[in-house]
PDB file of C-alpha atoms and ligand atoms in Angstrom:
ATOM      1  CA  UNK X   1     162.596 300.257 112.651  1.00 88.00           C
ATOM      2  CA  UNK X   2     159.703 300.613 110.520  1.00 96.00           C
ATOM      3  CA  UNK X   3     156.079 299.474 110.919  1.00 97.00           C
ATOM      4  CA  UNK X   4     153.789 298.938 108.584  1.00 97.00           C
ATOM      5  CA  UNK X   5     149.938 299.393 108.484  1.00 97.00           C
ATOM      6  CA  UNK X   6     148.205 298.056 105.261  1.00 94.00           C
ATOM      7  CA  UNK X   7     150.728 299.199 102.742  1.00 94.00           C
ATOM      8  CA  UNK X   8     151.698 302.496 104.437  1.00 96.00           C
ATOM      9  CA  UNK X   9     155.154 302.087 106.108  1.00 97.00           C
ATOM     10  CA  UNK X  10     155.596 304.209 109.327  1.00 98.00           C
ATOM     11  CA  UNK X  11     158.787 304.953 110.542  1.00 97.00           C
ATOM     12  CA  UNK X  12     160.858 305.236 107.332  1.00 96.00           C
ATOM     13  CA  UNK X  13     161.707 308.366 105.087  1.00 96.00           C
ATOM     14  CA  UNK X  14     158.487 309.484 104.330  1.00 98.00           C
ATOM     15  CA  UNK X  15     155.661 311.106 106.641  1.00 98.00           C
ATOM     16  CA  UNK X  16     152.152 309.439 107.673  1.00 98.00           C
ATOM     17  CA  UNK X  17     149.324 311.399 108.039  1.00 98.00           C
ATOM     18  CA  UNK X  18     146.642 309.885 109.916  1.00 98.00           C
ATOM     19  CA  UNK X  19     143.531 311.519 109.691  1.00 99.00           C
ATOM     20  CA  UNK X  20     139.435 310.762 110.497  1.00 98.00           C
ATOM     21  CA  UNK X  21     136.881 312.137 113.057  1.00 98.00           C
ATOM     22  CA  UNK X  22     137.567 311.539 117.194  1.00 98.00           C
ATOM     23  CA  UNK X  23     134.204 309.047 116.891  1.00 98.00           C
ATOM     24  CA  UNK X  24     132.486 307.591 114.265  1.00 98.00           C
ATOM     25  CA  UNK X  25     129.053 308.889 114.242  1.00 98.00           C
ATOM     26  CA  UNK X  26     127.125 307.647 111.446  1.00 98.00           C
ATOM     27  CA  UNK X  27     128.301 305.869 108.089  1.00 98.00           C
ATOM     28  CA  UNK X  28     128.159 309.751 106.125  1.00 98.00           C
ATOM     29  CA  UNK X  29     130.197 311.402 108.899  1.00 98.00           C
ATOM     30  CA  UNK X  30     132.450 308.662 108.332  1.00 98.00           C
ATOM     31  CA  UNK X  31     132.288 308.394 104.427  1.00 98.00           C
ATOM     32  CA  UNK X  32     132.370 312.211 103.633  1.00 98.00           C
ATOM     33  CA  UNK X  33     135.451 312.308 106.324  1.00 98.00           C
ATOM     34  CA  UNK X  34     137.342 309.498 104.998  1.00 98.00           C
ATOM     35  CA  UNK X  35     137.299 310.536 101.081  1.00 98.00           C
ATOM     36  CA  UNK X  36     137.994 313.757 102.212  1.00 98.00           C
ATOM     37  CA  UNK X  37     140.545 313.278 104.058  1.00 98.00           C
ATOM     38  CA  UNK X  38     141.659 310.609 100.877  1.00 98.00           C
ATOM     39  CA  UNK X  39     141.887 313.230  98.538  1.00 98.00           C
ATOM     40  CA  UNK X  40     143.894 315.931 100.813  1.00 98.00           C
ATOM     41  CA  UNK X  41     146.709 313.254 100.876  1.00 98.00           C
ATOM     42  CA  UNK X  42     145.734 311.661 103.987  1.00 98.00           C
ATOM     43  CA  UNK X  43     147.313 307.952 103.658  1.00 98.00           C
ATOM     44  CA  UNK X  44     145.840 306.411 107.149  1.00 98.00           C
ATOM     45  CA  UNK X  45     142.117 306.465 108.805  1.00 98.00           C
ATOM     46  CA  UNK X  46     141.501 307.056 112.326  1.00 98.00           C
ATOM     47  CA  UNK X  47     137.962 306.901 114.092  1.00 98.00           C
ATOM     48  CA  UNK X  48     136.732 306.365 117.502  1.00 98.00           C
ATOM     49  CA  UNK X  49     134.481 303.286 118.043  1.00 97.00           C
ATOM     50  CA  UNK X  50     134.486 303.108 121.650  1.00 96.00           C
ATOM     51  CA  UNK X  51     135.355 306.516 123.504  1.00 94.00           C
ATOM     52  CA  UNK X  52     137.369 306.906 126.823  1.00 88.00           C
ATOM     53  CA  UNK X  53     135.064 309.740 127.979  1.00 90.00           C
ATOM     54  CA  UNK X  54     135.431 312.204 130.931  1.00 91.00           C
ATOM     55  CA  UNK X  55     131.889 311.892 131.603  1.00 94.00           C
ATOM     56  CA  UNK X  56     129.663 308.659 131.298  1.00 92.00           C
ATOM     57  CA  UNK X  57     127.013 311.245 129.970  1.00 94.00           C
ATOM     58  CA  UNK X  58     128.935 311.379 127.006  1.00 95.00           C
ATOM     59  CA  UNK X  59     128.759 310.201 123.348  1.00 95.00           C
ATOM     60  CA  UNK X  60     130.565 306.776 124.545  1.00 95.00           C
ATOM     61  CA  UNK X  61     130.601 305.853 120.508  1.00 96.00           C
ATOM     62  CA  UNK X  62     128.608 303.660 118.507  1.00 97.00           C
ATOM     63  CA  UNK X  63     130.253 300.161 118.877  1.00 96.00           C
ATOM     64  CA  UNK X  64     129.304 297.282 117.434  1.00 95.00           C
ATOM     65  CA  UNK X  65     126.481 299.029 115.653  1.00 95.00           C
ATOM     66  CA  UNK X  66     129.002 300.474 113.441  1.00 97.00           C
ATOM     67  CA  UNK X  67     130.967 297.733 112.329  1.00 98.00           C
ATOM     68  CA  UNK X  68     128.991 296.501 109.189  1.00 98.00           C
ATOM     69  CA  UNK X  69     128.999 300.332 107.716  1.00 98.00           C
ATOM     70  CA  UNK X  70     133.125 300.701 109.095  1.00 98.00           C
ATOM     71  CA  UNK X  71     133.765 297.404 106.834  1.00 98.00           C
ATOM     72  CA  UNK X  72     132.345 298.742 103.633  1.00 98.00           C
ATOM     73  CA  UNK X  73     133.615 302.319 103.887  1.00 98.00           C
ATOM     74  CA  UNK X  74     136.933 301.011 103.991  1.00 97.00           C
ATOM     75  CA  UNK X  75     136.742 299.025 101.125  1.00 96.00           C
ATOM     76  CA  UNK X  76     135.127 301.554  98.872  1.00 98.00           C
ATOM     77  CA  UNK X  77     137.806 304.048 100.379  1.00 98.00           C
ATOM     78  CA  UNK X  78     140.649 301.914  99.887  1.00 97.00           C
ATOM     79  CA  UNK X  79     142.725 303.232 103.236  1.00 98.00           C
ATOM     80  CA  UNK X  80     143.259 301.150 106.238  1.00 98.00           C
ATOM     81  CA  UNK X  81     141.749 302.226 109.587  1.00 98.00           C
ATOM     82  CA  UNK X  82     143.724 302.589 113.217  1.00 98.00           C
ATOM     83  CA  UNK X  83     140.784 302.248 116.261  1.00 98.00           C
ATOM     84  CA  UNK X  84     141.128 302.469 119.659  1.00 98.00           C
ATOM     85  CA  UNK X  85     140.400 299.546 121.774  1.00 97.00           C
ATOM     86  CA  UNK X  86     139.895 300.357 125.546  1.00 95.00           C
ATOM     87  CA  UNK X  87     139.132 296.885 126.859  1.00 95.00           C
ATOM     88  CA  UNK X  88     141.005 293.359 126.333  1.00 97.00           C
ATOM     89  CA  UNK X  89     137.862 291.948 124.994  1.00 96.00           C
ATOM     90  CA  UNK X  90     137.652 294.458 121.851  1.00 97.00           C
ATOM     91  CA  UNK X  91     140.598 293.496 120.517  1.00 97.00           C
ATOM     92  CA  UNK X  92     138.931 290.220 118.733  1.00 97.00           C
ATOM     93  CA  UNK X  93     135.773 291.909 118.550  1.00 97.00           C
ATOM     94  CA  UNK X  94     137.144 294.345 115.658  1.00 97.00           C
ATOM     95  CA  UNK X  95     140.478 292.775 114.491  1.00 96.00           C
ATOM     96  CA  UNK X  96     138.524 292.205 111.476  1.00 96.00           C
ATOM     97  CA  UNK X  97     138.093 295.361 111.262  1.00 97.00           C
ATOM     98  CA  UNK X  98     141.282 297.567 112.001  1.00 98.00           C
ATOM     99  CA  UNK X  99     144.581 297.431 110.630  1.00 98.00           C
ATOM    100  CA  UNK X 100     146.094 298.884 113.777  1.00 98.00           C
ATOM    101  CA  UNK X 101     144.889 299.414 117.313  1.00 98.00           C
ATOM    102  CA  UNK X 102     145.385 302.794 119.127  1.00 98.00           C
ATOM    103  CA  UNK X 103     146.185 302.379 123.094  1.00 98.00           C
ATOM    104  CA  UNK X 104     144.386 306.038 124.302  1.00 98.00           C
ATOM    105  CA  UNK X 105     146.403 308.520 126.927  1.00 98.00           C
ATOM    106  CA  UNK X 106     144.326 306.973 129.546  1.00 97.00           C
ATOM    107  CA  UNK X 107     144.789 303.337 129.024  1.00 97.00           C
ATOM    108  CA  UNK X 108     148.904 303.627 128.803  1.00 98.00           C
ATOM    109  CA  UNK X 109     149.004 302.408 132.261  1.00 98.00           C
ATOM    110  CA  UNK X 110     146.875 299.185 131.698  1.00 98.00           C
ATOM    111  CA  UNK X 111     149.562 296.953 131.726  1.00 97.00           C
ATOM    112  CA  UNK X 112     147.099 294.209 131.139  1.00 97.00           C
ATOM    113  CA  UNK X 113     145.760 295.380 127.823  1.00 98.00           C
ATOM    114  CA  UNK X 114     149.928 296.191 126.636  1.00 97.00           C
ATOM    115  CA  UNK X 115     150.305 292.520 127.318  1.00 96.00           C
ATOM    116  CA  UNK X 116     147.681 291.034 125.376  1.00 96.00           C
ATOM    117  CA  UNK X 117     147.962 293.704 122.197  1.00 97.00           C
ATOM    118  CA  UNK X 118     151.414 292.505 122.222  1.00 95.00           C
ATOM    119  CA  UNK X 119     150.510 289.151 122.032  1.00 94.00           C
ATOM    120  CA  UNK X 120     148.901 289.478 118.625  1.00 95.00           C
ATOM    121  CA  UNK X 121     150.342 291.078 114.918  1.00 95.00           C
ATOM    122  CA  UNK X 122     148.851 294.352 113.977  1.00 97.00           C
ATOM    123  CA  UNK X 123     150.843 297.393 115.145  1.00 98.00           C
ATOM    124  CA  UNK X 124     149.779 299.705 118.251  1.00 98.00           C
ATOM    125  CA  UNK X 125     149.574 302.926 118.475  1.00 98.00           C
ATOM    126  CA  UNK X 126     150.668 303.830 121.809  1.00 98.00           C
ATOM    127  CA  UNK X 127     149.740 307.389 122.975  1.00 98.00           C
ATOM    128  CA  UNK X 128     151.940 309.034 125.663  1.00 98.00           C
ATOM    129  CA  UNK X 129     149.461 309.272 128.998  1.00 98.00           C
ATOM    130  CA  UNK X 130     148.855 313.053 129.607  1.00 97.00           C
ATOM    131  CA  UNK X 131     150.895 312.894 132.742  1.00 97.00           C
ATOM    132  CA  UNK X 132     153.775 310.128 132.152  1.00 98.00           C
ATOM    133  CA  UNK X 133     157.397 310.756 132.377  1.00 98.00           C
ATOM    134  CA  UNK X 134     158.682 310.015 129.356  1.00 98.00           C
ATOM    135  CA  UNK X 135     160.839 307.234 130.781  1.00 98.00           C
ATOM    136  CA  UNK X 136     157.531 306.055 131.628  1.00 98.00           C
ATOM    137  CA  UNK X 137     155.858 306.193 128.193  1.00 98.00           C
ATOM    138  CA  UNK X 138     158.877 303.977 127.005  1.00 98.00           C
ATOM    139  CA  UNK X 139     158.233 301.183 129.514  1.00 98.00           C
ATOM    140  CA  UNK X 140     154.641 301.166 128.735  1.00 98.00           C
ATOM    141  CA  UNK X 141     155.907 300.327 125.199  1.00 98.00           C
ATOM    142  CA  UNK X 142     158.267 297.413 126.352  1.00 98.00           C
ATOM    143  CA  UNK X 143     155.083 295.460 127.762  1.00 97.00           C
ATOM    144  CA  UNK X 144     153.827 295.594 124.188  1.00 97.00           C
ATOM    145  CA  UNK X 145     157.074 295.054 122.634  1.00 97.00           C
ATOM    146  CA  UNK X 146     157.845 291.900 124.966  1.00 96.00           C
ATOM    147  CA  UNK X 147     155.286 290.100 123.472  1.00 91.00           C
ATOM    148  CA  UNK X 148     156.415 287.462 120.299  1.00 83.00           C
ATOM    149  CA  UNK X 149     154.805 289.428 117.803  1.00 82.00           C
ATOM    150  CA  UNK X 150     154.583 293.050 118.908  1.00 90.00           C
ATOM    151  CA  UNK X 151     154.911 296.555 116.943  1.00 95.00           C
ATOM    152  CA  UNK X 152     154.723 299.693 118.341  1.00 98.00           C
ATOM    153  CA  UNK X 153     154.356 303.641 116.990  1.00 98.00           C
ATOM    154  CA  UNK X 154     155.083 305.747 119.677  1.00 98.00           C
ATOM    155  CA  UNK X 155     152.187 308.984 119.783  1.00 99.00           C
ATOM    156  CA  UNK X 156     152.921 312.138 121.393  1.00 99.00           C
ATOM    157  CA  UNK X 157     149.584 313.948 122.277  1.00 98.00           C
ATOM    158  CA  UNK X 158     150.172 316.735 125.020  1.00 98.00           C
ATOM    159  CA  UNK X 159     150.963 316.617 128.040  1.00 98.00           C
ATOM    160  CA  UNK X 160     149.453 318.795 131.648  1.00 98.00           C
ATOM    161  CA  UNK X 161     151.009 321.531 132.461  1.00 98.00           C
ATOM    162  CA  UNK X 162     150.512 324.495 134.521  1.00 98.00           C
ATOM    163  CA  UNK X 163     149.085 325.962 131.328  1.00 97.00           C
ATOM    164  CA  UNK X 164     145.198 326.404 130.606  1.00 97.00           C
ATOM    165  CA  UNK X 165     145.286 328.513 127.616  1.00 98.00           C
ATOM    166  CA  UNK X 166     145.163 325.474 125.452  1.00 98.00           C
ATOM    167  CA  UNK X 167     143.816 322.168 126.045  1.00 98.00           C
ATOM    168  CA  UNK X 168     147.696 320.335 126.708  1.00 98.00           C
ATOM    169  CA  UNK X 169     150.840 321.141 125.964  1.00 98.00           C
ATOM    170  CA  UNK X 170     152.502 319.866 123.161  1.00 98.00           C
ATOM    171  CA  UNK X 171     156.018 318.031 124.512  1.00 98.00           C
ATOM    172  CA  UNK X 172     158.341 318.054 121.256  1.00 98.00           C
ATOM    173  CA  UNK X 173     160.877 317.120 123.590  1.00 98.00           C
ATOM    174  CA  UNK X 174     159.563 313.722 123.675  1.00 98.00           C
ATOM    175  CA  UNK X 175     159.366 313.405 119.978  1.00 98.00           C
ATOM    176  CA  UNK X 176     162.796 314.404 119.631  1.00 98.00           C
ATOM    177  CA  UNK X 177     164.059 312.223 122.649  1.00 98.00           C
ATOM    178  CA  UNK X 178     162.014 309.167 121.725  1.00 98.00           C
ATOM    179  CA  UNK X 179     163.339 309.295 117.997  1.00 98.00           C
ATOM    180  CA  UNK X 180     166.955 309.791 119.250  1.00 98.00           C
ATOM    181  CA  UNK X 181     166.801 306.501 122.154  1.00 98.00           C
ATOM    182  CA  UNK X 182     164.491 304.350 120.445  1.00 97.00           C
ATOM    183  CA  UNK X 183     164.270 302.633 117.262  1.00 96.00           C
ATOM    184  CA  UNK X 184     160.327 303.250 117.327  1.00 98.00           C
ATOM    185  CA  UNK X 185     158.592 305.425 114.816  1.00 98.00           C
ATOM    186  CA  UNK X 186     156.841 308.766 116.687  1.00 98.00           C
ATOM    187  CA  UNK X 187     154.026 310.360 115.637  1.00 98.00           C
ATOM    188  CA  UNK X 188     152.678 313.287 116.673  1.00 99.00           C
ATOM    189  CA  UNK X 189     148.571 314.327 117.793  1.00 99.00           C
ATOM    190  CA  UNK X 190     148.636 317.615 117.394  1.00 98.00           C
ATOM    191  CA  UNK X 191     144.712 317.796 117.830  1.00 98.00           C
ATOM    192  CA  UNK X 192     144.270 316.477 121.603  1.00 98.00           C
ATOM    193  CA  UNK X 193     147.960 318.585 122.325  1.00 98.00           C
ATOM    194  CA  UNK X 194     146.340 322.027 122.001  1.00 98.00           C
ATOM    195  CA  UNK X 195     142.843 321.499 121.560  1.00 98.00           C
ATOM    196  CA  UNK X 196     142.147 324.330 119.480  1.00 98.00           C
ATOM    197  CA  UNK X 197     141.405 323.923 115.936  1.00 98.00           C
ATOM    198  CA  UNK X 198     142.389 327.601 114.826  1.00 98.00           C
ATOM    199  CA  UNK X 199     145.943 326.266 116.238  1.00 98.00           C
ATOM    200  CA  UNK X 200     146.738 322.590 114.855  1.00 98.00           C
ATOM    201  CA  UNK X 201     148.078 323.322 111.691  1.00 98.00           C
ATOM    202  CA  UNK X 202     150.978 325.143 112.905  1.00 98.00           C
ATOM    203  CA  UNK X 203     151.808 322.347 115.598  1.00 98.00           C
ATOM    204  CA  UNK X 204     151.657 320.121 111.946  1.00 98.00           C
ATOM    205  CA  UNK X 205     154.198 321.677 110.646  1.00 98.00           C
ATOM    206  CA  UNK X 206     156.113 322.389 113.727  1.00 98.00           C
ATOM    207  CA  UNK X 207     156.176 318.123 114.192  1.00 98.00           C
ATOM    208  CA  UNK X 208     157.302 317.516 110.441  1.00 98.00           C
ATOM    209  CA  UNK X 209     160.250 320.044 111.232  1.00 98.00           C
ATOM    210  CA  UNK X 210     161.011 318.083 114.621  1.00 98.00           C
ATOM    211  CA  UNK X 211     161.388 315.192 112.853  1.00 98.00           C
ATOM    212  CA  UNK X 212     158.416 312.785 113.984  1.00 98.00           C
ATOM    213  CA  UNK X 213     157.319 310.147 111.416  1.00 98.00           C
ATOM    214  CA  UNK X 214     153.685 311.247 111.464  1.00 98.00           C
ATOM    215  CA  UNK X 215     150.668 313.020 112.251  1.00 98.00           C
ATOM    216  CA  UNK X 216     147.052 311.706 113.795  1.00 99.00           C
ATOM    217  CA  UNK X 217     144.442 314.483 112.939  1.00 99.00           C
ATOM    218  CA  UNK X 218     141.043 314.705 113.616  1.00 98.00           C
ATOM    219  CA  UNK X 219     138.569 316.181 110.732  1.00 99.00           C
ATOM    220  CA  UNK X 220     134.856 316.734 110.850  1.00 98.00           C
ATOM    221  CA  UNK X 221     132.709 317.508 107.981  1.00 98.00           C
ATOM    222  CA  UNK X 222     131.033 320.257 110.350  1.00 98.00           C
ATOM    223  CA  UNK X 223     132.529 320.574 113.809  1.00 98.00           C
ATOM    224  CA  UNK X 224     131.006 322.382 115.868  1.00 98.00           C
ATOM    225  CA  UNK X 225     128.235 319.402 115.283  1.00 98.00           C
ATOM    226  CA  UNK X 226     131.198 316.578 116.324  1.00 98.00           C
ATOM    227  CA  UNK X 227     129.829 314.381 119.326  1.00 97.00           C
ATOM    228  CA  UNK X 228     133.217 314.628 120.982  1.00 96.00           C
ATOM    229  CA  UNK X 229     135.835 316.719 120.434  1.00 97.00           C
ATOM    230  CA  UNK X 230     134.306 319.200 118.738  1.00 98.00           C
ATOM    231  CA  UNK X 231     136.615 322.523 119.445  1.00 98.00           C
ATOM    232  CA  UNK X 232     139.756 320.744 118.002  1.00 98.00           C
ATOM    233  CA  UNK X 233     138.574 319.038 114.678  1.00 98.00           C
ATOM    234  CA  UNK X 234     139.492 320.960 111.618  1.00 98.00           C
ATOM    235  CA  UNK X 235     137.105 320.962 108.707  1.00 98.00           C
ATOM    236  CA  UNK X 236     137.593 319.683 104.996  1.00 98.00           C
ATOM    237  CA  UNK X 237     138.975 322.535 103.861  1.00 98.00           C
ATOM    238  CA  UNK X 238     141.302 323.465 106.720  1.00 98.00           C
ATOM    239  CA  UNK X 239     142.832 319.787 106.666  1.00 99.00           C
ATOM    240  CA  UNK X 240     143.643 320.626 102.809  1.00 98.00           C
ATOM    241  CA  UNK X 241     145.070 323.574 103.168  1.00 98.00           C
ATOM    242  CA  UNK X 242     147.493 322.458 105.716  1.00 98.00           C
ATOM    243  CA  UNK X 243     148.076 319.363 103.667  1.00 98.00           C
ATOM    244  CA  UNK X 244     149.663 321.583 101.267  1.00 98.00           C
ATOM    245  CA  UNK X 245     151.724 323.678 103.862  1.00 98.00           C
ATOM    246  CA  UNK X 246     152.838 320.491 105.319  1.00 98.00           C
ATOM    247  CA  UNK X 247     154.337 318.837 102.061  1.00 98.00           C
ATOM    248  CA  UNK X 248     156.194 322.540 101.707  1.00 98.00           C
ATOM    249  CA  UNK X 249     157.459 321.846 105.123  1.00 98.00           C
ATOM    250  CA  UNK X 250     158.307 318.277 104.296  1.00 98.00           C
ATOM    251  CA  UNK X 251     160.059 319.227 101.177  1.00 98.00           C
ATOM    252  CA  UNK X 252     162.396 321.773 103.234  1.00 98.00           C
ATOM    253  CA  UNK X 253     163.967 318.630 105.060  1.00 97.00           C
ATOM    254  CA  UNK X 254     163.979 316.667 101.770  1.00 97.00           C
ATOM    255  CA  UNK X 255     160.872 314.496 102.423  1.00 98.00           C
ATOM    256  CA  UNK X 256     157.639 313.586 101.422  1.00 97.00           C
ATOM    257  CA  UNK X 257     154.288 312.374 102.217  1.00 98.00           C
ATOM    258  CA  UNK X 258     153.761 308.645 102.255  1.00 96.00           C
ATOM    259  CA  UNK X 259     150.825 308.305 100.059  1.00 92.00           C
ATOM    260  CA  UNK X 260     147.818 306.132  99.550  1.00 89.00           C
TER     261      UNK X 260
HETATM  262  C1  PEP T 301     141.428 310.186 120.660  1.00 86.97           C
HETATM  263  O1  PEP T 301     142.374 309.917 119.893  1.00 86.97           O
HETATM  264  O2  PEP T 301     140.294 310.539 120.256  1.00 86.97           O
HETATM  265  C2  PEP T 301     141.699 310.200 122.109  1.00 86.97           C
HETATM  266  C3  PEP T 301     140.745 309.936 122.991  1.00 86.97           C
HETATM  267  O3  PEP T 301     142.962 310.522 122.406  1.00 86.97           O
HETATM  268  P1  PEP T 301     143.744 310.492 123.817  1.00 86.97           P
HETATM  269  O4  PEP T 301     143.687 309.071 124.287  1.00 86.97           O
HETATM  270  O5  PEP T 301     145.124 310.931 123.442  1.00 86.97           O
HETATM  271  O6  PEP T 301     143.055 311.444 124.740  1.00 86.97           O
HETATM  272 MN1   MN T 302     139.440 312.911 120.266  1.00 86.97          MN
END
């Protein structure tokens, strides 16, 4: 099955790459990310508006303050934008304003906000919860997909381990298994799954060559300044650089990037 956000179709021969900052900070963070990202091949936005934070202290995102600056980056960009939503009641509040919502690691237990994004058109990013069985992971999707109109990419983002060296621990298992017993397109988030920037690219390239659909990335135009996660976001030129590796990697398996 394929799903389709704006005109980029997920789920079919080609690969998605999804790419913005973890939060939208300000309208040039956001601007300077998405062309950047835009020119590197990236065929998808991403960007936090409200953030599931550890800590209440912080950066929670901007909200609603950032909606009128959101709505005209997009349209001078030209790419359509995937947001999380961590509440039923944001789901109206920006559905003028995304093309698809993301369901966050620590919201794929609330079975309440599956229901109701399955009760409405745009697809839904559904990231695995950093501690669900993957049997688990699939039945969160089914409350989405029992809804009339509901679509559903499947997002594998690291799971806990006994491991601390990196931030989670990337499960291509589940991207393999969820391709082979579903008929959902799986994409991979390499960024939250090790946490380190210096080590995303090669977890990239390692998901193309798995077989997933996709990638969600994050990219800051100076991150070591990004108001949430900071030690993961590659830079401008990073992202490009592993844009080009990836297509290489692509090619191998006789595929290609979906583009803008
Ligand atoms: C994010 O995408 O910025 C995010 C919070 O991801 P996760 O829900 O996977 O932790
Ligand atoms: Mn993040």
């Amino acid at each position: 099955m394929t799903v389709q956000i704006g005109e980029i179709q997920i789920g079919g021969p080609r690969f998605t790459v999804i790419a913005g900052p973890c939060s939208i900070e300000s309208e040039n963070q956001f601007l300077s990310t998405a062309n950047a990202v835009k020119d590197s091949g990236a065929s998808i936005l991403r960007g936090g508006i409200w953030k599931m934070r550890t800590s209440q202290k912080s950066f929670q995102g901007l909200g609603s303050d950032s909606f009128e600056f959101i709505q005209k980056i997009k349209a001078q960009v030209g790419l359509p934008l995937i947001s999380e939503v961590t509440d039923i009641r944001q789901i109206e509040e920006v559905s003028h304003l995304v093309d698809a919502f993301q369901v966050g690691a620590r919201n794929m237990h609330n079975y309440a906000l599956l229901k109701e994004l399955g009760s409405q058109p745009k697809p839904v990013l559904l990231k695995r919860s950093f501690s669900a069985f993957i049997d688990e992971w699939l039945k969160a999707a089914d409350y989405v997909l029992a809804g009339a109109k509901a679509q559903v990419i499947l997002c594998e983002r690291g799971i806990r381990t006994f491991e601390t060296a990196t931030r989670n621990t990337l499960d291509l298992n589940a991207v393999v298994y969820a391709k082979k017993h579903t008929g959902l397109p799986v994409i991979v988030d390499p960024s939250h799954a090790v946490g380190i920037a210096d080590l995303v690219p090669q977890l990239c390239y390692a998901s193309a060559a798995a077989g997933a659909d996709g990638l969600i990335v994050e990219v800051h135009p100076n991150p070591v300044e990004a108001l949430s996660d900071a030690d993961q976001a590659l830079n401008f030129e990073t992202f490009d650089k592993m844009m080009k590796q990836l297509e290489k990697v692509l090619n191998a398996f006789d595929r290609g990037l979906n583009k803008a």
